[in-house]
Tab-separated table of C-alpha atoms and ligand atoms in Angstrom:
chain	number	residue	atom	x	y	z
A	1	MET	CA	7.935	13.458	-8.067
A	2	PRO	CA	8.760	13.363	-4.684
A	3	LYS	CA	8.617	10.435	-2.266
A	4	LEU	CA	6.678	10.720	0.886
A	5	GLY	CA	7.209	9.547	4.587
A	6	VAL	CA	3.942	9.677	7.068
A	7	ASN	CA	5.013	10.700	10.308
A	8	ILE	CA	3.063	8.338	12.712
A	9	ASP	CA	3.559	10.430	15.954
A	10	HIS	CA	-0.020	11.339	16.416
A	11	ILE	CA	-1.490	7.753	16.116
A	12	ALA	CA	0.829	7.643	19.715
A	13	THR	CA	-0.277	11.380	20.552
A	14	LEU	CA	-4.402	9.193	20.577
A	15	ARG	CA	-3.267	6.551	21.951
A	16	GLN	CA	-1.494	8.803	24.910
A	17	ALA	CA	-4.902	10.004	25.764
A	18	ARG	CA	-5.657	7.165	27.191
A	19	ARG	CA	-1.971	5.881	28.706
A	20	GLU	CA	-3.476	1.842	27.586
A	21	PHE	CA	-2.743	0.617	23.993
A	22	ASP	CA	-5.111	1.802	21.252
A	23	PRO	CA	-4.101	3.192	18.959
A	24	ASP	CA	-1.059	1.396	17.840
A	25	PRO	CA	1.283	3.411	16.050
A	26	VAL	CA	3.385	0.000	15.105
A	27	LYS	CA	-0.438	-1.244	12.803
A	28	ALA	CA	-0.171	2.101	11.338
A	29	ILE	CA	3.033	0.465	8.788
A	30	ALA	CA	2.426	-1.820	6.972
A	31	ILE	CA	-1.294	-0.192	5.783
A	32	CYS	CA	0.627	3.209	5.221
A	33	GLU	CA	3.182	1.503	3.033
A	34	ALA	CA	0.918	-0.587	1.371
A	35	ALA	CA	-1.140	2.924	0.224
A	36	GLY	CA	2.519	4.682	-0.618
A	37	ALA	CA	4.544	5.213	1.755
A	38	ASN	CA	8.156	5.316	0.614
A	39	SER	CA	9.286	5.707	4.328
A	40	ILE	CA	7.931	5.536	7.931
A	41	VAL	CA	8.782	9.262	10.204
A	42	ALA	CA	8.282	9.236	14.010
A	43	HIS	CA	10.073	11.067	16.888
A	44	LEU	CA	11.734	10.062	19.889
A	45	ARG	CA	11.028	12.863	21.933
A	46	GLU	CA	12.900	13.794	24.689
A	47	ASP	CA	9.786	14.087	27.075
A	48	ARG	CA	8.229	10.589	25.124
A	49	ARG	CA	4.795	12.511	25.120
A	50	HIS	CA	3.749	9.998	22.284
A	51	ILE	CA	6.115	7.761	20.471
A	52	ASN	CA	8.286	5.751	23.289
A	53	ASP	CA	11.419	3.640	23.603
A	54	LYS	CA	9.452	0.485	23.385
A	55	ASP	CA	7.660	1.812	20.035
A	56	VAL	CA	10.782	2.885	18.263
A	57	LYS	CA	12.343	-1.098	18.746
A	58	ALA	CA	8.840	-1.994	17.318
A	59	ILE	CA	8.571	0.522	14.035
A	60	ARG	CA	12.354	-0.654	13.521
A	61	LYS	CA	11.074	-4.486	13.026
A	62	ALA	CA	7.924	-3.339	11.105
A	63	VAL	CA	9.195	-0.486	8.949
A	64	GLN	CA	9.697	-3.139	5.360
A	65	THR	CA	10.782	0.721	3.519
A	66	ARG	CA	12.774	3.358	5.614
A	67	PHE	CA	12.704	4.454	8.979
A	68	ASN	CA	13.434	8.005	9.307
A	69	LEU	CA	13.696	8.953	13.178
A	70	GLU	CA	13.493	12.504	14.399
A	71	MET	CA	15.473	13.285	17.422
A	72	ALA	CA	17.371	15.887	19.247
A	73	MET	CA	20.937	16.228	19.433
A	74	ASN	CA	20.622	14.461	22.880
A	75	PRO	CA	23.024	12.004	23.927
A	76	GLU	CA	20.651	9.335	25.306
A	77	ILE	CA	18.583	9.836	22.082
A	78	ILE	CA	21.231	9.003	19.493
A	79	GLY	CA	22.811	6.021	22.087
A	80	ILE	CA	19.082	4.746	21.276
A	81	ALA	CA	19.211	5.578	17.769
A	82	LEU	CA	22.329	3.905	17.314
A	83	LYS	CA	21.396	0.756	19.246
A	84	ILE	CA	17.855	0.822	16.797
A	85	LYS	CA	19.525	1.525	13.928
A	86	PRO	CA	16.869	3.494	12.057
A	87	GLU	CA	17.740	4.149	7.979
A	88	GLN	CA	17.735	7.732	8.786
A	89	ALA	CA	17.974	9.981	11.678
A	90	THR	CA	16.084	13.729	11.122
A	91	ILE	CA	18.042	16.162	13.331
A	92	VAL	CA	15.102	18.483	15.007
A	93	PRO	CA	15.557	20.689	17.714
A	94	GLU	CA	13.262	20.631	21.056
A	95	ARG	CA	12.035	22.975	23.773
A	96	ARG	CA	9.976	21.215	25.641
A	97	GLU	CA	6.737	23.351	26.077
A	98	GLU	CA	6.470	23.208	22.452
A	99	ILE	CA	3.480	22.350	21.106
A	100	THR	CA	5.414	20.610	17.518
A	101	THR	CA	8.374	21.553	16.461
A	102	GLU	CA	8.367	25.258	15.758
A	103	GLY	CA	11.532	25.782	13.629
A	104	GLY	CA	14.394	24.623	12.229
A	105	LEU	CA	17.642	23.784	13.736
A	106	ASP	CA	20.405	26.604	14.036
A	107	VAL	CA	22.578	24.480	12.509
A	108	ALA	CA	25.111	27.434	12.126
A	109	ARG	CA	25.208	28.242	15.839
A	110	ASN	CA	25.493	24.677	16.834
A	111	LEU	CA	28.450	23.502	14.723
A	112	LYS	CA	30.560	21.381	16.881
A	113	LYS	CA	27.535	19.640	18.657
A	114	ALA	CA	25.669	19.177	15.099
A	115	GLN	CA	29.355	17.881	13.228
A	116	GLU	CA	29.298	15.383	16.402
A	117	THR	CA	25.951	14.187	16.376
A	118	VAL	CA	26.154	13.768	12.166
A	119	LYS	CA	29.835	11.653	12.708
A	120	ALA	CA	28.361	9.447	15.774
A	121	LEU	CA	25.773	8.503	13.401
A	122	HIS	CA	27.113	8.372	10.139
A	123	LYS	CA	29.600	5.617	12.288
A	124	GLY	CA	26.530	3.570	12.894
A	125	GLY	CA	25.317	3.343	9.763
A	126	ILE	CA	22.293	5.893	9.681
A	127	ASP	CA	21.562	8.810	7.327
A	128	VAL	CA	21.360	12.046	8.980
A	129	SER	CA	19.372	14.689	7.479
A	130	LEU	CA	19.075	18.343	9.343
A	131	PHE	CA	15.549	20.195	9.644
A	132	ILE	CA	16.580	23.874	9.209
A	133	ALA	CA	14.758	26.845	8.421
A	134	PRO	CA	15.263	27.348	3.977
A	135	ASP	CA	18.016	29.720	4.594
A	136	LYS	CA	21.889	29.932	2.923
A	137	LYS	CA	23.220	30.398	6.093
A	138	GLN	CA	22.113	26.672	7.242
A	139	LEU	CA	22.527	25.294	4.522
A	140	ASP	CA	26.397	26.118	4.265
A	141	ALA	CA	26.499	24.765	8.242
A	142	ALA	CA	25.034	22.104	6.737
A	143	VAL	CA	27.476	21.165	4.665
A	144	PHE	CA	30.340	21.780	7.361
A	145	SER	CA	28.579	19.725	9.726
A	146	GLY	CA	29.301	16.381	7.442
A	147	ALA	CA	25.045	16.390	6.496
A	148	ARG	CA	24.270	14.990	3.239
A	149	ILE	CA	20.488	15.761	3.667
A	150	VAL	CA	18.226	18.426	4.594
A	151	GLU	CA	14.989	18.459	5.481
A	152	PHE	CA	13.265	22.486	4.905
A	153	HIS	CA	10.853	23.444	7.944
A	154	THR	CA	7.644	24.249	5.465
A	155	GLY	CA	5.820	26.048	8.524
A	156	LYS	CA	6.074	29.501	7.741
A	157	TYR	CA	4.987	28.603	3.547
A	158	ALA	CA	1.914	26.512	5.574
A	159	LEU	CA	1.154	29.583	7.594
A	160	ALA	CA	1.578	32.840	5.322
A	161	LYS	CA	-1.396	34.761	5.383
A	162	THR	CA	-1.558	36.513	2.375
A	163	LYS	CA	-0.768	35.247	-0.887
A	164	ALA	CA	2.591	37.516	-1.680
A	165	ALA	CA	3.821	36.191	1.622
A	166	TRP	CA	2.847	32.440	0.438
A	167	GLU	CA	4.778	33.429	-2.996
A	168	LYS	CA	7.524	35.149	-1.200
A	169	GLU	CA	8.099	31.198	1.098
A	170	LEU	CA	7.409	29.103	-1.848
A	171	LYS	CA	10.201	30.815	-3.794
A	172	GLN	CA	12.298	30.649	-1.021
A	173	LEU	CA	11.825	26.904	-0.667
A	174	LEU	CA	12.759	26.663	-4.526
A	175	ASP	CA	15.399	29.346	-4.654
A	176	MET	CA	17.245	27.235	-1.203
A	177	THR	CA	16.342	23.837	-3.047
A	178	ILE	CA	18.467	24.880	-6.214
A	179	TYR	CA	21.218	26.174	-3.785
A	180	GLY	CA	21.390	23.566	-1.455
A	181	ARG	CA	21.534	21.089	-4.650
A	182	SER	CA	24.150	22.546	-5.346
A	183	LEU	CA	26.149	21.897	-2.969
A	184	GLY	CA	25.066	18.636	-3.050
A	185	LEU	CA	22.653	18.136	-0.783
A	186	GLU	CA	19.495	15.841	-0.961
A	187	ILE	CA	16.643	18.210	-0.211
A	188	ASN	CA	13.282	17.118	1.641
A	189	ALA	CA	10.646	19.001	3.454
A	190	GLY	CA	8.019	18.948	5.687
A	191	HIS	CA	5.887	20.590	8.539
A	192	GLY	CA	1.752	21.467	8.086
A	193	LEU	CA	1.659	20.263	5.020
A	194	LYS	CA	-2.028	19.463	3.667
A	195	TYR	CA	-3.951	18.312	1.281
A	196	ASP	CA	-4.519	21.944	0.124
A	197	ASN	CA	-1.175	23.083	0.138
A	198	THR	CA	1.672	20.193	-1.209
A	199	THR	CA	1.401	20.224	-4.827
A	200	PRO	CA	3.218	23.656	-5.183
A	201	VAL	CA	5.862	22.010	-2.619
A	202	ALA	CA	6.274	18.556	-4.737
A	203	ARG	CA	6.515	20.926	-7.650
A	204	ILE	CA	10.052	22.182	-6.871
A	205	PRO	CA	12.363	20.701	-9.571
A	206	GLY	CA	14.670	18.044	-7.007
A	207	MET	CA	12.650	17.951	-4.372
A	208	ASN	CA	13.536	14.595	-2.716
A	209	GLU	CA	11.014	13.428	-0.150
A	210	LEU	CA	7.713	15.338	1.609
A	211	ASN	CA	7.001	14.412	5.453
A	212	ILE	CA	3.485	14.481	6.219
A	213	GLY	CA	1.727	14.075	9.491
A	214	HIS	CA	-0.642	15.857	11.306
A	215	SER	CA	-2.811	16.370	8.315
A	216	ILE	CA	-2.861	12.511	6.493
A	217	ILE	CA	-3.306	11.176	10.701
A	218	SER	CA	-6.803	13.850	10.931
A	219	TYR	CA	-8.299	13.106	7.676
A	220	ALA	CA	-7.471	9.537	8.384
A	221	VAL	CA	-10.123	9.620	11.650
A	222	PHE	CA	-12.663	10.364	8.922
A	223	VAL	CA	-11.452	8.148	5.729
A	224	GLY	CA	-9.547	5.722	7.074
A	225	LEU	CA	-5.734	5.693	6.805
A	226	GLU	CA	-5.082	3.968	4.090
A	227	ARG	CA	-7.466	6.129	2.291
A	228	ALA	CA	-6.030	9.400	3.654
A	229	VAL	CA	-2.470	8.077	2.688
A	230	LYS	CA	-3.466	7.246	-1.116
A	231	GLU	CA	-4.788	10.676	-1.765
A	232	MET	CA	-1.445	12.419	-0.333
A	233	VAL	CA	-0.004	10.180	-2.836
A	234	LYS	CA	-2.665	11.518	-5.365
A	235	VAL	CA	-1.826	15.298	-4.836
A	236	ILE	CA	1.917	14.492	-5.014
A	237	ARG	CA	1.593	12.599	-7.990
A	238	ASN	CA	-0.150	15.397	-9.769
A	239	THR	CA	1.745	17.440	-10.334
B	301	LIG	N1	9.322	17.317	9.404
B	301	LIG	C1	9.714	17.105	10.326
B	301	LIG	C2	11.254	17.482	10.740
B	301	LIG	C3	8.677	17.254	11.896
B	301	LIG	O1	9.474	17.462	12.934
B	301	LIG	C4	7.854	16.998	11.662
B	301	LIG	C5	6.895	17.504	13.024
B	301	LIG	O2	6.370	18.572	13.442
B	301	LIG	C6	6.703	17.021	10.336
B	301	LIG	C7	7.652	16.501	9.342
B	301	LIG	C8	5.810	16.895	10.243
B	301	LIG	O3	4.519	17.761	10.282
B	301	LIG	P1	3.325	17.786	10.246
B	301	LIG	O4	2.518	16.802	11.282
B	301	LIG	O5	2.849	19.382	10.311
B	301	LIG	O6	2.845	17.341	8.892
């Protein structure tokens, strides 16, 4: 059964609507962990649109499971990661005008930068995951970068409009999980995973962890965070 990482960015997004104090994403950590989350995910963006520098320090202190810090290959953010020392850093592409992380990192095209980033973070004792499309070229490049973990961007799967397109994307995730594991990589997945589309991804043999944010926090508005996390754990476990 894959593990569950809960992304708490959207709690900070709601706080930033008022730019005051509530809701505090740090308060979500103990609830998520008690409800079955195996890790806590937060993205410190260059534009600090949700999670900020103070949050990552407080998150580091509060997390009892594993802290997975999402970040771009940006020297300032790499410096912060090396000070904060999350258990894991997940490297994502960032564009200021995007609403969310729209696609995977092009590791093949940015190999040198990826190698330097992975090396610096590994040296600081931080595991590194690369957020990539489920694609052979990117998996090969991930190995060359020195990373030992990848996370497949499941956006295309989540947004597939027809059954045929959905099946094609799921097969790609399955095939690339087999291929990535044959290269010795740990495979995670995330983006756009919801209560009604997560089970098939969780069933992929060898899938290590699913990182889910928006659907859990959206459901939590109605049923509370504890129940929202518990129900997602059930969706993953019932596979
Ligand atoms: N994994 C990564 C690397 C992400 O950047 C995000 C947020 O875009 C997620 C998982 C969670 O995606 P969502 O909020 O759609 O569940």
